[in-house]
Amino acid sequence: MRGEPDFDTPSHIVEAATRAMKAGRTRYPDNRGEIALRQAVAEKLSRDNGVAYDPTSEVLVTTGATLGIHAALLALLDDGDEVLVPDPIYDAYLSPIVLAGGRVAPVRAAIEEGRFVITARSIEDAITPRSRVLLLNTPWNPVGTVFREPELRAIADVLARQNVILISDEIYEAITYEGCRHVSPSALSADMRDRTVLLNSLSKTYAMTGWRVGYCAAPAPIIQSMFLSLQQSSRGPATFVQDAAAVALTGPQDAVEDMRREYTRRRALVMQSLAGIRHVRVLAPEGGFFAMIDARETAIPSEQIRRRLLQEAGVAVIHGSAYGPGGEGTLRVSFASGGDTLARGLERLRAGLEAL
Ligand SMILES: Cc1ncc(COP(=O)(O)O)c(C=O)c1O
């Protein structure tokens, strides 16, 4: 059910942490992040995302993307500012917006040609004089859409016209399928680089959810504000974790590709196992490790379907309405776990949906 990869962290990363611990890398870290990790982040962003950041002033290391989101919202929002958020969306964005004094302004997504989309037009329609930030996640949890470059360019035009800042959560960037390619919005233009806070984490890419290490990149004044707010909370991941994270970002990337291939196999299994059920269709995910089941034709509320699947079929999925009213009628199926768990889960899910 959850977004928790079942892979072990690649051994060369574990070994790097062990080495660092044995070498006494157990003191307080630099609160901005150890400089070697910030340099590794800058190298990675230039190599993979095609965008240059200065590691001394434009990169911040955070305790997972979760703390990056908090720090960005605290830095950017004044009381009453609105944050435009696609609906449906990763639900854990909502409370930090409120804690930072902001208001959530949903932008309703639609299912078009088998994929969830939000258009530049729908974003523009939701903008008010209080709109300060658009929070985008590509690949998009829960729906699996990978924003295409022309879609992002159209959104970028709206942001520039309306002077809205983008928080871009790119945590699933390494997991894309069938020729879909992750595009970092900050790489689109100098203007987008100036108005974007890029967030990422090692949690999903390297199966490092429990290590709690992520990073942000943005223009120096924003990073400076984020740094000040972060200093009042976590002060960054453990020093030896940061050393291992630098090795993860700059060392061999074979394990990332191996995991992507395995997710590709799991995705195919999900699509096959759930094909041909009356009134139900699976939206093929373009990225991430969740598939959305479109069960709108059943006209049963997704929360009710979720309960029945759990109680009658013994399988856990998440109802789409948990991610906002725009998710009503859909169900999120995770293939972050594979093997027997996934195979048995899919059998139960198929039986449960057929019974429904
Ligand atoms: C879209 C999205 N952003 C952020 C996170 C949290 O990331 P981290 O483990 O780096 O805090 C998750 C975890 O599921 C996620 O799905």
Tab-separated table of C-alpha atoms and ligand atoms in Angstrom:
chain	number	residue	atom	x	y	z
A	1	MET	CA	0.000	0.000	0.000
A	2	ARG	CA	2.733	2.477	0.949
A	3	GLY	CA	5.474	4.220	-0.994
A	4	GLU	CA	8.197	2.187	0.647
A	5	PRO	CA	10.610	0.442	-1.751
A	6	ASP	CA	11.329	-3.141	-0.655
A	7	PHE	CA	14.918	-3.033	-1.938
A	8	ASP	CA	17.913	-2.904	0.367
A	9	THR	CA	20.035	0.227	0.093
A	10	PRO	CA	22.865	-0.593	-2.376
A	11	SER	CA	25.810	-2.053	-0.450
A	12	HIS	CA	28.424	0.508	-1.576
A	13	ILE	CA	26.285	3.226	0.068
A	14	VAL	CA	25.921	1.258	3.295
A	15	GLU	CA	29.687	0.669	3.296
A	16	ALA	CA	30.347	4.386	2.813
A	17	ALA	CA	28.239	5.149	5.912
A	18	THR	CA	30.030	2.488	7.945
A	19	ARG	CA	33.429	3.818	6.869
A	20	ALA	CA	32.397	7.363	7.746
A	21	MET	CA	31.151	6.323	11.176
A	22	LYS	CA	34.364	4.434	11.894
A	23	ALA	CA	36.348	7.468	10.779
A	24	GLY	CA	34.634	9.513	13.478
A	25	ARG	CA	32.219	11.389	11.224
A	26	THR	CA	29.762	11.536	14.105
A	27	ARG	CA	29.874	15.203	15.105
A	28	TYR	CA	27.397	17.956	14.230
A	29	PRO	CA	27.179	18.503	10.494
A	30	ASP	CA	27.407	21.856	8.761
A	31	ASN	CA	23.812	23.067	9.137
A	32	ARG	CA	23.568	23.833	5.419
A	33	GLY	CA	24.793	20.321	4.679
A	34	GLU	CA	28.370	19.073	4.496
A	35	ILE	CA	30.134	20.856	1.663
A	36	ALA	CA	31.143	17.563	0.001
A	37	LEU	CA	27.478	16.553	-0.217
A	38	ARG	CA	26.418	19.974	-1.489
A	39	GLN	CA	29.094	19.651	-4.183
A	40	ALA	CA	27.810	16.147	-5.025
A	41	VAL	CA	24.269	17.555	-5.307
A	42	ALA	CA	25.444	20.341	-7.640
A	43	GLU	CA	27.316	17.771	-9.752
A	44	LYS	CA	24.232	15.541	-9.930
A	45	LEU	CA	21.895	18.407	-10.858
A	46	SER	CA	24.220	19.514	-13.631
A	47	ARG	CA	24.732	15.928	-14.906
A	48	ASP	CA	21.156	14.606	-14.747
A	49	ASN	CA	18.941	17.685	-14.772
A	50	GLY	CA	20.959	20.114	-16.874
A	51	VAL	CA	20.852	22.960	-14.391
A	52	ALA	CA	23.778	24.615	-12.597
A	53	TYR	CA	23.701	25.598	-8.908
A	54	ASP	CA	26.445	27.019	-6.698
A	55	PRO	CA	27.045	24.494	-3.892
A	56	THR	CA	28.163	27.191	-1.479
A	57	SER	CA	25.007	29.306	-1.625
A	58	GLU	CA	22.289	27.616	-3.707
A	59	VAL	CA	22.066	24.117	-2.212
A	60	LEU	CA	20.639	23.004	1.143
A	61	VAL	CA	20.739	19.487	2.573
A	62	THR	CA	17.549	18.453	4.378
A	63	THR	CA	16.209	15.628	6.505
A	64	GLY	CA	14.405	14.013	3.579
A	65	ALA	CA	12.263	15.899	1.090
A	66	THR	CA	9.791	16.274	3.965
A	67	LEU	CA	11.947	18.881	5.725
A	68	GLY	CA	12.740	20.512	2.382
A	69	ILE	CA	9.012	21.057	1.817
A	70	HIS	CA	8.622	22.540	5.319
A	71	ALA	CA	11.626	24.829	4.938
A	72	ALA	CA	10.523	26.035	1.494
A	73	LEU	CA	6.989	26.823	2.676
A	74	LEU	CA	8.211	28.581	5.832
A	75	ALA	CA	10.640	30.632	3.771
A	76	LEU	CA	8.199	31.622	1.038
A	77	LEU	CA	4.812	32.119	2.691
A	78	ASP	CA	3.334	35.041	4.569
A	79	ASP	CA	0.162	34.476	6.571
A	80	GLY	CA	-2.783	33.971	4.261
A	81	ASP	CA	-0.724	33.316	1.117
A	82	GLU	CA	-2.172	30.683	-1.167
A	83	VAL	CA	-0.390	27.597	-2.398
A	84	LEU	CA	-1.778	26.155	-5.611
A	85	VAL	CA	-1.783	22.374	-5.353
A	86	PRO	CA	-2.973	19.849	-7.928
A	87	ASP	CA	-5.980	17.824	-6.799
A	88	PRO	CA	-5.441	14.896	-6.311
A	89	ILE	CA	-1.980	15.162	-4.712
A	90	TYR	CA	0.328	13.581	-2.108
A	91	ASP	CA	-1.712	14.388	1.001
A	92	ALA	CA	1.273	15.171	3.245
A	93	TYR	CA	1.744	18.540	1.511
A	94	LEU	CA	-1.395	19.966	3.025
A	95	SER	CA	-0.611	20.252	6.750
A	96	PRO	CA	2.815	21.898	6.231
A	97	ILE	CA	1.119	24.555	4.084
A	98	VAL	CA	-1.294	25.322	6.927
A	99	LEU	CA	1.481	25.190	9.557
A	100	ALA	CA	3.419	27.746	7.520
A	101	GLY	CA	0.416	30.085	7.615
A	102	GLY	CA	-0.680	29.370	4.050
A	103	ARG	CA	-3.930	28.329	2.466
A	104	VAL	CA	-4.362	25.398	0.111
A	105	ALA	CA	-5.802	26.374	-3.283
A	106	PRO	CA	-6.642	23.159	-5.152
A	107	VAL	CA	-6.289	22.978	-8.912
A	108	ARG	CA	-8.630	20.275	-10.102
A	109	ALA	CA	-7.047	17.650	-12.375
A	110	ALA	CA	-8.902	15.774	-15.090
A	111	ILE	CA	-8.372	12.334	-16.583
A	112	GLU	CA	-7.709	12.811	-20.300
A	113	GLU	CA	-6.539	10.105	-22.681
A	114	GLY	CA	-5.764	7.737	-19.815
A	115	ARG	CA	-3.696	10.142	-17.716
A	116	PHE	CA	-4.361	12.726	-15.043
A	117	VAL	CA	-3.518	16.235	-16.249
A	118	ILE	CA	-3.697	19.781	-14.983
A	119	THR	CA	-3.522	22.454	-17.599
A	120	ALA	CA	-1.917	25.872	-17.584
A	121	ARG	CA	-5.447	27.207	-18.048
A	122	SER	CA	-6.773	25.518	-14.891
A	123	ILE	CA	-3.822	26.884	-12.917
A	124	GLU	CA	-4.393	30.383	-14.268
A	125	ASP	CA	-8.093	30.177	-13.369
A	126	ALA	CA	-7.209	29.263	-9.754
A	127	ILE	CA	-4.780	32.169	-9.301
A	128	THR	CA	-5.796	35.076	-7.060
A	129	PRO	CA	-3.810	38.108	-5.829
A	130	ARG	CA	-2.792	35.984	-2.791
A	131	SER	CA	-1.327	33.119	-4.852
A	132	ARG	CA	2.341	32.832	-3.984
A	133	VAL	CA	3.434	29.277	-4.797
A	134	LEU	CA	2.547	26.377	-7.084
A	135	LEU	CA	3.548	23.020	-5.611
A	136	LEU	CA	4.145	20.487	-8.371
A	137	ASN	CA	5.310	16.915	-8.170
A	138	THR	CA	6.656	15.239	-11.314
A	139	PRO	CA	6.488	12.243	-11.599
A	140	TRP	CA	3.234	12.923	-9.760
A	141	ASN	CA	2.235	10.931	-6.663
A	142	PRO	CA	-0.406	9.465	-6.565
A	143	VAL	CA	-1.449	9.572	-10.220
A	144	GLY	CA	1.731	8.566	-12.079
A	145	THR	CA	1.772	11.395	-14.637
A	146	VAL	CA	5.160	12.628	-15.814
A	147	PHE	CA	4.758	16.223	-16.985
A	148	ARG	CA	5.884	16.694	-20.587
A	149	GLU	CA	8.112	19.539	-21.594
A	150	PRO	CA	5.404	21.458	-23.524
A	151	GLU	CA	3.045	21.112	-20.529
A	152	LEU	CA	5.727	22.493	-18.224
A	153	ARG	CA	6.513	25.323	-20.633
A	154	ALA	CA	2.853	26.326	-20.713
A	155	ILE	CA	2.749	26.270	-16.890
A	156	ALA	CA	6.021	28.249	-16.767
A	157	ASP	CA	4.433	31.001	-18.876
A	158	VAL	CA	1.577	31.329	-16.383
A	159	LEU	CA	3.974	31.438	-13.422
A	160	ALA	CA	6.039	34.178	-15.056
A	161	ARG	CA	2.975	36.218	-15.996
A	162	GLN	CA	1.448	35.939	-12.534
A	163	ASN	CA	4.730	36.061	-10.596
A	164	VAL	CA	4.186	32.760	-8.788
A	165	ILE	CA	7.044	30.675	-7.370
A	166	LEU	CA	7.308	26.948	-8.086
A	167	ILE	CA	8.158	24.317	-5.507
A	168	SER	CA	9.107	21.319	-7.633
A	169	ASP	CA	9.179	17.972	-5.827
A	170	GLU	CA	11.167	15.591	-8.057
A	171	ILE	CA	11.540	12.672	-5.661
A	172	TYR	CA	10.382	10.040	-8.227
A	173	GLU	CA	12.534	11.377	-11.076
A	174	ALA	CA	14.551	8.183	-11.515
A	175	ILE	CA	11.497	5.957	-11.937
A	176	THR	CA	9.946	6.568	-15.377
A	177	TYR	CA	8.586	4.189	-18.032
A	178	GLU	CA	8.210	3.709	-21.756
A	179	GLY	CA	10.175	6.673	-23.013
A	180	CYS	CA	8.679	9.159	-20.543
A	181	ARG	CA	11.519	11.409	-19.474
A	182	HIS	CA	11.692	13.506	-16.336
A	183	VAL	CA	12.146	17.210	-17.044
A	184	SER	CA	13.209	19.555	-14.240
A	185	PRO	CA	11.177	22.762	-14.557
A	186	SER	CA	14.161	24.848	-13.394
A	187	ALA	CA	16.099	23.689	-16.476
A	188	LEU	CA	13.523	25.214	-18.842
A	189	SER	CA	14.732	28.815	-18.737
A	190	ALA	CA	16.662	31.373	-16.705
A	191	ASP	CA	13.336	32.742	-15.445
A	192	MET	CA	12.232	29.305	-14.219
A	193	ARG	CA	15.562	28.734	-12.521
A	194	ASP	CA	15.037	32.027	-10.684
A	195	ARG	CA	11.510	31.169	-9.512
A	196	THR	CA	11.904	27.460	-8.655
A	197	VAL	CA	12.784	25.608	-5.471
A	198	LEU	CA	13.878	22.158	-6.649
A	199	LEU	CA	13.336	19.441	-4.014
A	200	ASN	CA	14.669	15.939	-4.101
A	201	SER	CA	15.643	13.117	-1.792
A	202	LEU	CA	17.534	9.859	-1.822
A	203	SER	CA	14.560	7.997	-0.315
A	204	LYS	CA	13.067	6.501	-3.484
A	205	THR	CA	15.942	6.630	-6.001
A	206	TYR	CA	18.364	4.712	-3.781
A	207	ALA	CA	15.906	2.851	-1.514
A	208	MET	CA	17.026	5.037	1.402
A	209	THR	CA	13.699	5.968	3.019
A	210	GLY	CA	15.005	5.367	6.537
A	211	TRP	CA	18.184	7.388	6.098
A	212	ARG	CA	16.276	10.686	6.037
A	213	VAL	CA	18.376	12.598	3.566
A	214	GLY	CA	17.287	14.977	0.826
A	215	TYR	CA	18.316	18.248	-0.759
A	216	CYS	CA	17.037	21.487	-2.260
A	217	ALA	CA	18.398	23.893	-4.831
A	218	ALA	CA	17.208	27.445	-5.435
A	219	PRO	CA	18.542	30.997	-5.821
A	220	ALA	CA	20.719	32.045	-2.867
A	221	PRO	CA	18.231	34.377	-1.094
A	222	ILE	CA	15.598	31.608	-0.942
A	223	ILE	CA	18.136	29.020	0.221
A	224	GLN	CA	19.311	31.470	2.890
A	225	SER	CA	15.752	31.865	4.244
A	226	MET	CA	15.184	28.116	4.117
A	227	PHE	CA	18.451	27.585	5.954
A	228	LEU	CA	17.396	29.939	8.754
A	229	SER	CA	14.110	28.104	9.238
A	230	LEU	CA	15.761	24.679	9.023
A	231	GLN	CA	18.226	25.726	11.738
A	232	GLN	CA	15.262	26.047	14.104
A	233	SER	CA	14.268	22.436	13.505
A	234	SER	CA	16.318	19.498	12.249
A	235	ARG	CA	19.738	20.992	11.398
A	236	GLY	CA	20.200	18.304	8.804
A	237	PRO	CA	20.854	14.571	8.582
A	238	ALA	CA	23.660	12.804	10.488
A	239	THR	CA	27.168	13.600	9.254
A	240	PHE	CA	27.964	9.994	8.255
A	241	VAL	CA	24.644	9.764	6.424
A	242	GLN	CA	25.623	12.823	4.415
A	243	ASP	CA	28.961	11.219	3.494
A	244	ALA	CA	27.130	8.129	2.247
A	245	ALA	CA	24.633	10.299	0.348
A	246	ALA	CA	27.519	11.981	-1.503
A	247	VAL	CA	28.768	8.528	-2.535
A	248	ALA	CA	25.251	7.579	-3.675
A	249	LEU	CA	24.943	10.666	-5.912
A	250	THR	CA	28.406	10.519	-7.462
A	251	GLY	CA	29.184	6.767	-7.442
A	252	PRO	CA	27.965	4.019	-9.794
A	253	GLN	CA	24.277	4.290	-10.720
A	254	ASP	CA	23.773	0.617	-11.805
A	255	ALA	CA	21.568	-0.155	-8.806
A	256	VAL	CA	19.218	2.695	-9.739
A	257	GLU	CA	18.797	1.254	-13.227
A	258	ASP	CA	18.309	-2.277	-11.814
A	259	MET	CA	15.520	-1.021	-9.546
A	260	ARG	CA	13.917	0.883	-12.430
A	261	ARG	CA	13.884	-2.334	-14.499
A	262	GLU	CA	12.291	-4.243	-11.642
A	263	TYR	CA	9.622	-1.529	-11.223
A	264	THR	CA	8.994	-1.809	-14.962
A	265	ARG	CA	8.322	-5.557	-14.556
A	266	ARG	CA	6.033	-4.930	-11.575
A	267	ARG	CA	4.145	-2.247	-13.480
A	268	ALA	CA	3.546	-4.717	-16.338
A	269	LEU	CA	2.305	-7.317	-13.837
A	270	VAL	CA	-0.137	-4.807	-12.337
A	271	MET	CA	-1.453	-3.867	-15.784
A	272	GLN	CA	-1.844	-7.521	-16.847
A	273	SER	CA	-3.350	-8.741	-13.598
A	274	LEU	CA	-6.046	-6.085	-13.534
A	275	ALA	CA	-6.907	-6.015	-17.235
A	276	GLY	CA	-10.418	-6.771	-18.477
A	277	ILE	CA	-12.421	-6.234	-15.270
A	278	ARG	CA	-15.837	-4.780	-16.032
A	279	HIS	CA	-16.303	-1.058	-15.163
A	280	VAL	CA	-12.696	-0.733	-14.061
A	281	ARG	CA	-9.547	0.287	-15.898
A	282	VAL	CA	-5.981	0.855	-14.838
A	283	LEU	CA	-4.251	4.074	-15.858
A	284	ALA	CA	-0.752	3.131	-17.029
A	285	PRO	CA	1.683	5.030	-14.796
A	286	GLU	CA	4.308	7.061	-16.647
A	287	GLY	CA	6.479	7.327	-13.537
A	288	GLY	CA	6.681	6.448	-9.826
A	289	PHE	CA	5.543	3.147	-8.355
A	290	PHE	CA	1.802	3.634	-8.041
A	291	ALA	CA	-0.965	2.732	-10.471
A	292	MET	CA	-4.354	4.386	-10.367
A	293	ILE	CA	-7.435	2.288	-10.904
A	294	ASP	CA	-10.256	4.256	-12.484
A	295	ALA	CA	-13.433	2.825	-10.923
A	296	ARG	CA	-15.673	5.846	-11.534
A	297	GLU	CA	-18.044	3.745	-13.612
A	298	THR	CA	-18.981	1.682	-10.543
A	299	ALA	CA	-20.419	4.884	-8.991
A	300	ILE	CA	-19.321	3.605	-5.575
A	301	PRO	CA	-17.347	6.103	-3.425
A	302	SER	CA	-13.671	5.138	-3.417
A	303	GLU	CA	-13.512	5.088	0.405
A	304	GLN	CA	-16.249	2.442	0.384
A	305	ILE	CA	-14.424	0.393	-2.237
A	306	ARG	CA	-11.237	0.610	-0.173
A	307	ARG	CA	-13.032	-0.697	2.941
A	308	ARG	CA	-14.674	-3.534	1.062
A	309	LEU	CA	-11.403	-4.562	-0.570
A	310	LEU	CA	-9.744	-4.600	2.833
A	311	GLN	CA	-12.512	-6.383	4.711
A	312	GLU	CA	-13.818	-8.749	2.037
A	313	ALA	CA	-10.766	-9.378	-0.162
A	314	GLY	CA	-7.943	-8.816	2.358
A	315	VAL	CA	-6.009	-6.304	0.283
A	316	ALA	CA	-4.990	-2.728	1.108
A	317	VAL	CA	-5.126	0.104	-1.418
A	318	ILE	CA	-5.682	3.832	-0.848
A	319	HIS	CA	-8.888	5.518	-1.984
A	320	GLY	CA	-8.324	8.339	-4.455
A	321	SER	CA	-10.434	10.759	-2.408
A	322	ALA	CA	-7.748	10.599	0.321
A	323	TYR	CA	-5.697	12.740	-2.093
A	324	GLY	CA	-8.450	15.296	-2.673
A	325	PRO	CA	-11.917	15.371	-4.232
A	326	GLY	CA	-10.258	15.181	-7.667
A	327	GLY	CA	-9.219	11.602	-6.833
A	328	GLU	CA	-12.783	10.416	-6.141
A	329	GLY	CA	-13.641	7.251	-8.024
A	330	THR	CA	-10.055	6.061	-8.204
A	331	LEU	CA	-7.812	3.805	-6.106
A	332	ARG	CA	-4.037	3.936	-5.683
A	333	VAL	CA	-2.219	0.620	-5.919
A	334	SER	CA	1.412	0.534	-4.820
A	335	PHE	CA	4.019	-1.677	-6.470
A	336	ALA	CA	6.833	-0.406	-4.262
A	337	SER	CA	6.840	-3.977	-2.923
A	338	GLY	CA	7.131	-6.861	-5.364
A	339	GLY	CA	7.521	-10.647	-5.263
A	340	ASP	CA	4.922	-12.760	-3.571
A	341	THR	CA	3.397	-9.789	-1.725
A	342	LEU	CA	2.553	-8.089	-5.000
A	343	ALA	CA	1.433	-11.287	-6.758
A	344	ARG	CA	-0.941	-12.291	-3.947
A	345	GLY	CA	-2.115	-8.711	-3.478
A	346	LEU	CA	-3.035	-8.467	-7.160
A	347	GLU	CA	-4.917	-11.776	-7.079
A	348	ARG	CA	-6.982	-10.536	-4.140
A	349	LEU	CA	-7.488	-7.156	-5.748
A	350	ARG	CA	-8.760	-8.700	-8.964
A	351	ALA	CA	-11.159	-10.973	-7.066
A	352	GLY	CA	-12.304	-8.059	-4.890
A	353	LEU	CA	-12.935	-5.761	-7.854
A	354	GLU	CA	-14.795	-8.481	-9.753
A	355	ALA	CA	-17.003	-9.148	-6.729
A	356	LEU	CA	-17.749	-5.449	-6.507
B	1	LIG	C1	5.747	13.147	-3.498
B	1	LIG	C2	6.513	12.850	-2.261
B	1	LIG	N1	7.290	13.819	-1.731
B	1	LIG	C3	7.982	13.600	-0.599
B	1	LIG	C4	7.937	12.392	0.065
B	1	LIG	C5	8.715	12.214	1.336
B	1	LIG	O1	10.061	12.060	1.040
B	1	LIG	P1	11.225	11.866	2.088
B	1	LIG	O2	11.283	10.415	2.455
B	1	LIG	O3	12.442	12.264	1.331
B	1	LIG	O4	10.949	12.745	3.249
B	1	LIG	C6	7.171	11.342	-0.463
B	1	LIG	C7	7.099	10.035	0.223
B	1	LIG	O5	6.285	9.207	-0.026
B	1	LIG	C8	6.439	11.587	-1.659
B	1	LIG	O6	5.671	10.640	-2.201
